[in-house]
Amino acid sequence: MTTTRTTAEHLMMAVDALGLHAQWVWTGGNCRAIRVQTEPFHCDPHVLITHEWEPFTDGDLRADLSGQNLALGLYLTEDDEPTTSIERVTDSQRIAAAAGALLKPSRHLTVAPRG
């Protein structure tokens, strides 16, 4: 499979094209992530996209991410431990679709115990 040049900006545009909201966010110090939500200013659930083992930095906004592994962490609440998926960057649409799949409402339903 051929990889094309993909930047964080490309990923955010692909997320927006799916009807989701993507934003380059500060996560502390020089750390950044792409935050994916179902709508702007809607806190939870959300997905944070970063490098597999470390956060993005300012330089990653326009750096080529092609061929790298990215971590997509689904947070049901801000303080929650994320459910994480690791995806190799081949194109921005595939990463956007993976983030969107994590946010599907059916993935967040819990079944109440009977009794």
PDB file of N, CA, C and O in Angstrom, residues 11-69:
ATOM      1  N   LEU A  11      -5.312  15.344   8.792  1.00  0.00           N
ATOM      2  CA  LEU A  11      -6.169  14.499   9.624  1.00  0.00           C
ATOM      3  C   LEU A  11      -7.386  15.268  10.112  1.00  0.00           C
ATOM      4  O   LEU A  11      -8.512  14.757  10.088  1.00  0.00           O
ATOM      5  N   MET A  12      -7.169  16.514  10.540  1.00  0.00           N
ATOM      6  CA  MET A  12      -8.291  17.319  11.032  1.00  0.00           C
ATOM      7  C   MET A  12      -9.287  17.640   9.925  1.00  0.00           C
ATOM      8  O   MET A  12     -10.502  17.613  10.147  1.00  0.00           O
ATOM      9  N   MET A  13      -8.805  17.907   8.727  1.00  0.00           N
ATOM     10  CA  MET A  13      -9.706  18.162   7.598  1.00  0.00           C
ATOM     11  C   MET A  13     -10.517  16.917   7.262  1.00  0.00           C
ATOM     12  O   MET A  13     -11.716  17.007   6.961  1.00  0.00           O
ATOM     13  N   ALA A  14      -9.889  15.744   7.330  1.00  0.00           N
ATOM     14  CA  ALA A  14     -10.596  14.494   7.040  1.00  0.00           C
ATOM     15  C   ALA A  14     -11.659  14.216   8.099  1.00  0.00           C
ATOM     16  O   ALA A  14     -12.755  13.747   7.783  1.00  0.00           O
ATOM     17  N   VAL A  15     -11.357  14.513   9.359  1.00  0.00           N
ATOM     18  CA  VAL A  15     -12.341  14.347  10.438  1.00  0.00           C
ATOM     19  C   VAL A  15     -13.520  15.290  10.199  1.00  0.00           C
ATOM     20  O   VAL A  15     -14.682  14.883  10.282  1.00  0.00           O
ATOM     21  N   ASP A  16     -13.233  16.540   9.898  1.00  0.00           N
ATOM     22  CA  ASP A  16     -14.293  17.520   9.638  1.00  0.00           C
ATOM     23  C   ASP A  16     -15.166  17.086   8.451  1.00  0.00           C
ATOM     24  O   ASP A  16     -16.382  17.285   8.464  1.00  0.00           O
ATOM     25  N   ALA A  17     -14.547  16.477   7.432  1.00  0.00           N
ATOM     26  CA  ALA A  17     -15.291  16.029   6.254  1.00  0.00           C
ATOM     27  C   ALA A  17     -16.285  14.921   6.594  1.00  0.00           C
ATOM     28  O   ALA A  17     -17.268  14.735   5.886  1.00  0.00           O
ATOM     29  N   LEU A  18     -16.048  14.213   7.704  1.00  0.00           N
ATOM     30  CA  LEU A  18     -16.977  13.169   8.147  1.00  0.00           C
ATOM     31  C   LEU A  18     -18.131  13.725   8.974  1.00  0.00           C
ATOM     32  O   LEU A  18     -18.991  12.991   9.435  1.00  0.00           O
ATOM     33  N   GLY A  19     -18.125  15.048   9.183  1.00  0.00           N
ATOM     34  CA  GLY A  19     -19.177  15.662   9.977  1.00  0.00           C
ATOM     35  C   GLY A  19     -18.870  15.673  11.468  1.00  0.00           C
ATOM     36  O   GLY A  19     -19.735  15.978  12.279  1.00  0.00           O
ATOM     37  N   LEU A  20     -17.640  15.340  11.823  1.00  0.00           N
ATOM     38  CA  LEU A  20     -17.195  15.415  13.211  1.00  0.00           C
ATOM     39  C   LEU A  20     -16.411  16.709  13.391  1.00  0.00           C
ATOM     40  O   LEU A  20     -16.148  17.420  12.428  1.00  0.00           O
ATOM     41  N   HIS A  21     -16.006  17.002  14.615  1.00  0.00           N
ATOM     42  CA  HIS A  21     -15.259  18.221  14.898  1.00  0.00           C
ATOM     43  C   HIS A  21     -13.855  17.847  15.358  1.00  0.00           C
ATOM     44  O   HIS A  21     -13.691  17.048  16.276  1.00  0.00           O
ATOM     45  N   ALA A  22     -12.839  18.415  14.709  1.00  0.00           N
ATOM     46  CA  ALA A  22     -11.445  18.170  15.078  1.00  0.00           C
ATOM     47  C   ALA A  22     -10.789  19.486  15.466  1.00  0.00           C
ATOM     48  O   ALA A  22     -11.058  20.520  14.860  1.00  0.00           O
ATOM     49  N   GLN A  23      -9.931  19.407  16.466  1.00  0.00           N
ATOM     50  CA  GLN A  23      -9.268  20.609  16.966  1.00  0.00           C
ATOM     51  C   GLN A  23      -7.862  20.244  17.443  1.00  0.00           C
ATOM     52  O   GLN A  23      -7.646  19.195  18.046  1.00  0.00           O
ATOM     53  N   TRP A  24      -6.900  21.110  17.170  1.00  0.00           N
ATOM     54  CA  TRP A  24      -5.521  20.979  17.654  1.00  0.00           C
ATOM     55  C   TRP A  24      -5.511  21.558  19.062  1.00  0.00           C
ATOM     56  O   TRP A  24      -5.764  22.749  19.236  1.00  0.00           O
ATOM     57  N   VAL A  25      -5.308  20.724  20.078  1.00  0.00           N
ATOM     58  CA  VAL A  25      -5.444  21.178  21.457  1.00  0.00           C
ATOM     59  C   VAL A  25      -4.145  21.064  22.236  1.00  0.00           C
ATOM     60  O   VAL A  25      -3.311  20.210  21.959  1.00  0.00           O
ATOM     61  N   TRP A  26      -4.016  21.937  23.219  1.00  0.00           N
ATOM     62  CA  TRP A  26      -2.900  21.934  24.147  1.00  0.00           C
ATOM     63  C   TRP A  26      -3.236  20.951  25.257  1.00  0.00           C
ATOM     64  O   TRP A  26      -4.329  20.981  25.820  1.00  0.00           O
ATOM     65  N   THR A  27      -2.308  20.067  25.591  1.00  0.00           N
ATOM     66  CA  THR A  27      -2.553  19.095  26.654  1.00  0.00           C
ATOM     67  C   THR A  27      -1.578  19.255  27.816  1.00  0.00           C
ATOM     68  O   THR A  27      -1.539  18.422  28.704  1.00  0.00           O
ATOM     69  N   GLY A  28      -0.788  20.345  27.805  1.00  0.00           N
ATOM     70  CA  GLY A  28       0.160  20.624  28.878  1.00  0.00           C
ATOM     71  C   GLY A  28       1.573  20.793  28.330  1.00  0.00           C
ATOM     72  O   GLY A  28       1.962  20.103  27.399  1.00  0.00           O
ATOM     73  N   GLY A  29       2.335  21.730  28.897  1.00  0.00           N
ATOM     74  CA  GLY A  29       3.716  21.965  28.430  1.00  0.00           C
ATOM     75  C   GLY A  29       3.739  22.250  26.946  1.00  0.00           C
ATOM     76  O   GLY A  29       2.988  23.072  26.436  1.00  0.00           O
ATOM     77  N   ASN A  30       4.604  21.531  26.220  1.00  0.00           N
ATOM     78  CA  ASN A  30       4.678  21.659  24.771  1.00  0.00           C
ATOM     79  C   ASN A  30       3.918  20.513  24.100  1.00  0.00           C
ATOM     80  O   ASN A  30       4.212  20.123  22.992  1.00  0.00           O
ATOM     81  N   CYS A  31       2.960  19.939  24.797  1.00  0.00           N
ATOM     82  CA  CYS A  31       2.229  18.766  24.313  1.00  0.00           C
ATOM     83  C   CYS A  31       0.931  19.176  23.638  1.00  0.00           C
ATOM     84  O   CYS A  31       0.192  20.011  24.135  1.00  0.00           O
ATOM     85  N   ARG A  32       0.673  18.535  22.501  1.00  0.00           N
ATOM     86  CA  ARG A  32      -0.531  18.788  21.726  1.00  0.00           C
ATOM     87  C   ARG A  32      -1.173  17.466  21.333  1.00  0.00           C
ATOM     88  O   ARG A  32      -0.531  16.419  21.359  1.00  0.00           O
ATOM     89  N   ALA A  33      -2.422  17.518  20.928  1.00  0.00           N
ATOM     90  CA  ALA A  33      -3.139  16.350  20.414  1.00  0.00           C
ATOM     91  C   ALA A  33      -4.225  16.846  19.475  1.00  0.00           C
ATOM     92  O   ALA A  33      -4.582  18.027  19.482  1.00  0.00           O
ATOM     93  N   ILE A  34      -4.748  15.951  18.670  1.00  0.00           N
ATOM     94  CA  ILE A  34      -5.933  16.244  17.888  1.00  0.00           C
ATOM     95  C   ILE A  34      -7.112  15.716  18.703  1.00  0.00           C
ATOM     96  O   ILE A  34      -7.150  14.537  19.052  1.00  0.00           O
ATOM     97  N   ARG A  35      -8.029  16.603  19.020  1.00  0.00           N
ATOM     98  CA  ARG A  35      -9.235  16.216  19.776  1.00  0.00           C
ATOM     99  C   ARG A  35     -10.380  16.073  18.794  1.00  0.00           C
ATOM    100  O   ARG A  35     -10.659  16.992  18.019  1.00  0.00           O
ATOM    101  N   VAL A  36     -11.030  14.928  18.798  1.00  0.00           N
ATOM    102  CA  VAL A  36     -12.145  14.641  17.900  1.00  0.00           C
ATOM    103  C   VAL A  36     -13.403  14.493  18.749  1.00  0.00           C
ATOM    104  O   VAL A  36     -13.423  13.723  19.713  1.00  0.00           O
ATOM    105  N   GLN A  37     -14.434  15.247  18.382  1.00  0.00           N
ATOM    106  CA  GLN A  37     -15.701  15.235  19.107  1.00  0.00           C
ATOM    107  C   GLN A  37     -16.845  15.175  18.102  1.00  0.00           C
ATOM    108  O   GLN A  37     -16.660  15.474  16.917  1.00  0.00           O
ATOM    109  N   THR A  38     -18.014  14.851  18.590  1.00  0.00           N
ATOM    110  CA  THR A  38     -19.166  14.795  17.697  1.00  0.00           C
ATOM    111  C   THR A  38     -19.642  16.176  17.306  1.00  0.00           C
ATOM    112  O   THR A  38     -20.258  16.352  16.257  1.00  0.00           O
ATOM    113  N   GLU A  39     -19.364  17.180  18.145  1.00  0.00           N
ATOM    114  CA  GLU A  39     -19.727  18.560  17.838  1.00  0.00           C
ATOM    115  C   GLU A  39     -18.824  19.502  18.621  1.00  0.00           C
ATOM    116  O   GLU A  39     -18.253  19.123  19.643  1.00  0.00           O
ATOM    117  N   PRO A  40     -18.653  20.749  18.163  1.00  0.00           N
ATOM    118  CA  PRO A  40     -17.797  21.697  18.871  1.00  0.00           C
ATOM    119  C   PRO A  40     -18.291  21.935  20.301  1.00  0.00           C
ATOM    120  O   PRO A  40     -19.496  21.959  20.549  1.00  0.00           O
ATOM    121  N   PHE A  41     -17.364  22.080  21.207  1.00  0.00           N
ATOM    122  CA  PHE A  41     -17.630  22.408  22.612  1.00  0.00           C
ATOM    123  C   PHE A  41     -18.399  21.317  23.352  1.00  0.00           C
ATOM    124  O   PHE A  41     -18.910  21.539  24.433  1.00  0.00           O
ATOM    125  N   HIS A  42     -18.504  20.141  22.772  1.00  0.00           N
ATOM    126  CA  HIS A  42     -19.135  18.992  23.422  1.00  0.00           C
ATOM    127  C   HIS A  42     -17.998  18.189  24.044  1.00  0.00           C
ATOM    128  O   HIS A  42     -17.157  17.660  23.340  1.00  0.00           O
ATOM    129  N   CYS A  43     -17.945  18.113  25.355  1.00  0.00           N
ATOM    130  CA  CYS A  43     -16.785  17.538  26.036  1.00  0.00           C
ATOM    131  C   CYS A  43     -16.623  16.032  25.854  1.00  0.00           C
ATOM    132  O   CYS A  43     -15.571  15.566  25.475  1.00  0.00           O
ATOM    133  N   ASP A  44     -17.635  15.275  26.184  1.00  0.00           N
ATOM    134  CA  ASP A  44     -17.449  13.829  26.243  1.00  0.00           C
ATOM    135  C   ASP A  44     -18.560  13.110  25.512  1.00  0.00           C
ATOM    136  O   ASP A  44     -19.693  13.578  25.514  1.00  0.00           O
ATOM    137  N   PRO A  45     -18.297  11.980  24.929  1.00  0.00           N
ATOM    138  CA  PRO A  45     -16.982  11.372  24.784  1.00  0.00           C
ATOM    139  C   PRO A  45     -16.147  12.098  23.733  1.00  0.00           C
ATOM    140  O   PRO A  45     -16.684  12.850  22.926  1.00  0.00           O
ATOM    141  N   HIS A  46     -14.848  11.848  23.754  1.00  0.00           N
ATOM    142  CA  HIS A  46     -13.961  12.426  22.751  1.00  0.00           C
ATOM    143  C   HIS A  46     -12.790  11.483  22.501  1.00  0.00           C
ATOM    144  O   HIS A  46     -12.531  10.588  23.292  1.00  0.00           O
ATOM    145  N   VAL A  47     -12.129  11.688  21.379  1.00  0.00           N
ATOM    146  CA  VAL A  47     -10.951  10.911  21.014  1.00  0.00           C
ATOM    147  C   VAL A  47      -9.769  11.869  20.947  1.00  0.00           C
ATOM    148  O   VAL A  47      -9.880  12.951  20.360  1.00  0.00           O
ATOM    149  N   LEU A  48      -8.652  11.485  21.561  1.00  0.00           N
ATOM    150  CA  LEU A  48      -7.407  12.225  21.401  1.00  0.00           C
ATOM    151  C   LEU A  48      -6.481  11.401  20.524  1.00  0.00           C
ATOM    152  O   LEU A  48      -6.295  10.201  20.760  1.00  0.00           O
ATOM    153  N   ILE A  49      -5.915  12.052  19.504  1.00  0.00           N
ATOM    154  CA  ILE A  49      -4.973  11.399  18.595  1.00  0.00           C
ATOM    155  C   ILE A  49      -3.585  11.975  18.858  1.00  0.00           C
ATOM    156  O   ILE A  49      -3.409  13.195  18.845  1.00  0.00           O
ATOM    157  N   THR A  50      -2.624  11.085  19.112  1.00  0.00           N
ATOM    158  CA  THR A  50      -1.238  11.484  19.360  1.00  0.00           C
ATOM    159  C   THR A  50      -0.304  10.464  18.705  1.00  0.00           C
ATOM    160  O   THR A  50      -0.762   9.468  18.142  1.00  0.00           O
ATOM    161  N   HIS A  51       0.998  10.698  18.831  1.00  0.00           N
ATOM    162  CA  HIS A  51       1.949   9.661  18.446  1.00  0.00           C
ATOM    163  C   HIS A  51       1.694   8.442  19.314  1.00  0.00           C
ATOM    164  O   HIS A  51       1.107   8.548  20.399  1.00  0.00           O
ATOM    165  N   GLU A  52       2.165   7.296  18.896  1.00  0.00           N
ATOM    166  CA  GLU A  52       1.909   6.057  19.638  1.00  0.00           C
ATOM    167  C   GLU A  52       2.432   6.118  21.074  1.00  0.00           C
ATOM    168  O   GLU A  52       1.775   5.665  22.000  1.00  0.00           O
ATOM    169  N   TRP A  53       3.614   6.690  21.282  1.00  0.00           N
ATOM    170  CA  TRP A  53       4.231   6.663  22.610  1.00  0.00           C
ATOM    171  C   TRP A  53       4.417   8.025  23.240  1.00  0.00           C
ATOM    172  O   TRP A  53       4.927   8.124  24.354  1.00  0.00           O
ATOM    173  N   GLU A  54       4.064   9.079  22.556  1.00  0.00           N
ATOM    174  CA  GLU A  54       4.263  10.426  23.113  1.00  0.00           C
ATOM    175  C   GLU A  54       3.276  11.395  22.471  1.00  0.00           C
ATOM    176  O   GLU A  54       2.714  11.120  21.419  1.00  0.00           O
ATOM    177  N   PRO A  55       3.059  12.534  23.122  1.00  0.00           N
ATOM    178  CA  PRO A  55       2.135  13.515  22.545  1.00  0.00           C
ATOM    179  C   PRO A  55       2.741  14.186  21.318  1.00  0.00           C
ATOM    180  O   PRO A  55       3.940  14.100  21.066  1.00  0.00           O
ATOM    181  N   PHE A  56       1.898  14.852  20.565  1.00  0.00           N
ATOM    182  CA  PHE A  56       2.375  15.711  19.492  1.00  0.00           C
ATOM    183  C   PHE A  56       3.021  16.941  20.115  1.00  0.00           C
ATOM    184  O   PHE A  56       2.766  17.280  21.268  1.00  0.00           O
ATOM    185  N   THR A  57       3.830  17.642  19.331  1.00  0.00           N
ATOM    186  CA  THR A  57       4.362  18.948  19.698  1.00  0.00           C
ATOM    187  C   THR A  57       3.951  19.930  18.610  1.00  0.00           C
ATOM    188  O   THR A  57       3.406  19.532  17.576  1.00  0.00           O
ATOM    189  N   ASP A  58       4.230  21.214  18.816  1.00  0.00           N
ATOM    190  CA  ASP A  58       3.847  22.225  17.825  1.00  0.00           C
ATOM    191  C   ASP A  58       4.341  21.893  16.423  1.00  0.00           C
ATOM    192  O   ASP A  58       3.640  22.128  15.445  1.00  0.00           O
ATOM    193  N   GLY A  59       5.540  21.338  16.319  1.00  0.00           N
ATOM    194  CA  GLY A  59       6.106  21.019  15.015  1.00  0.00           C
ATOM    195  C   GLY A  59       5.360  19.937  14.260  1.00  0.00           C
ATOM    196  O   GLY A  59       5.500  19.803  13.045  1.00  0.00           O
ATOM    197  N   ASP A  60       4.568  19.145  14.960  1.00  0.00           N
ATOM    198  CA  ASP A  60       3.844  18.048  14.315  1.00  0.00           C
ATOM    199  C   ASP A  60       2.622  18.497  13.532  1.00  0.00           C
ATOM    200  O   ASP A  60       2.071  17.721  12.763  1.00  0.00           O
ATOM    201  N   LEU A  61       2.185  19.726  13.718  1.00  0.00           N
ATOM    202  CA  LEU A  61       0.990  20.196  13.014  1.00  0.00           C
ATOM    203  C   LEU A  61       1.152  20.068  11.509  1.00  0.00           C
ATOM    204  O   LEU A  61       0.231  19.662  10.808  1.00  0.00           O
ATOM    205  N   ARG A  62       2.329  20.376  11.008  1.00  0.00           N
ATOM    206  CA  ARG A  62       2.572  20.336   9.558  1.00  0.00           C
ATOM    207  C   ARG A  62       3.619  19.296   9.153  1.00  0.00           C
ATOM    208  O   ARG A  62       3.989  19.210   7.995  1.00  0.00           O
ATOM    209  N   ALA A  63       4.087  18.484  10.117  1.00  0.00           N
ATOM    210  CA  ALA A  63       5.079  17.451   9.813  1.00  0.00           C
ATOM    211  C   ALA A  63       4.406  16.251   9.148  1.00  0.00           C
ATOM    212  O   ALA A  63       3.228  15.977   9.374  1.00  0.00           O
ATOM    213  N   ASP A  64       5.165  15.545   8.320  1.00  0.00           N
ATOM    214  CA  ASP A  64       4.633  14.365   7.649  1.00  0.00           C
ATOM    215  C   ASP A  64       4.533  13.208   8.645  1.00  0.00           C
ATOM    216  O   ASP A  64       5.524  12.790   9.229  1.00  0.00           O
ATOM    217  N   LEU A  65       3.333  12.695   8.840  1.00  0.00           N
ATOM    218  CA  LEU A  65       3.085  11.592   9.763  1.00  0.00           C
ATOM    219  C   LEU A  65       2.960  10.257   9.039  1.00  0.00           C
ATOM    220  O   LEU A  65       2.728   9.225   9.671  1.00  0.00           O
ATOM    221  N   SER A  66       3.134  10.259   7.730  1.00  0.00           N
ATOM    222  CA  SER A  66       2.948   9.054   6.922  1.00  0.00           C
ATOM    223  C   SER A  66       3.815   7.908   7.431  1.00  0.00           C
ATOM    224  O   SER A  66       4.988   8.084   7.737  1.00  0.00           O
ATOM    225  N   GLY A  67       3.197   6.737   7.542  1.00  0.00           N
ATOM    226  CA  GLY A  67       3.920   5.541   7.953  1.00  0.00           C
ATOM    227  C   GLY A  67       4.104   5.399   9.456  1.00  0.00           C
ATOM    228  O   GLY A  67       4.536   4.359   9.926  1.00  0.00           O
ATOM    229  N   GLN A  68       3.776   6.435  10.232  1.00  0.00           N
ATOM    230  CA  GLN A  68       3.926   6.363  11.679  1.00  0.00           C
ATOM    231  C   GLN A  68       2.705   5.707  12.307  1.00  0.00           C
ATOM    232  O   GLN A  68       1.623   5.700  11.736  1.00  0.00           O
ATOM    233  N   ASN A  69       2.897   5.175  13.508  1.00  0.00           N
ATOM    234  CA  ASN A  69       1.766   4.671  14.280  1.00  0.00           C
ATOM    235  C   ASN A  69       1.245   5.791  15.147  1.00  0.00           C
ATOM    236  O   ASN A  69       2.016   6.516  15.773  1.00  0.00           O
TER     237      ASN A  69
END
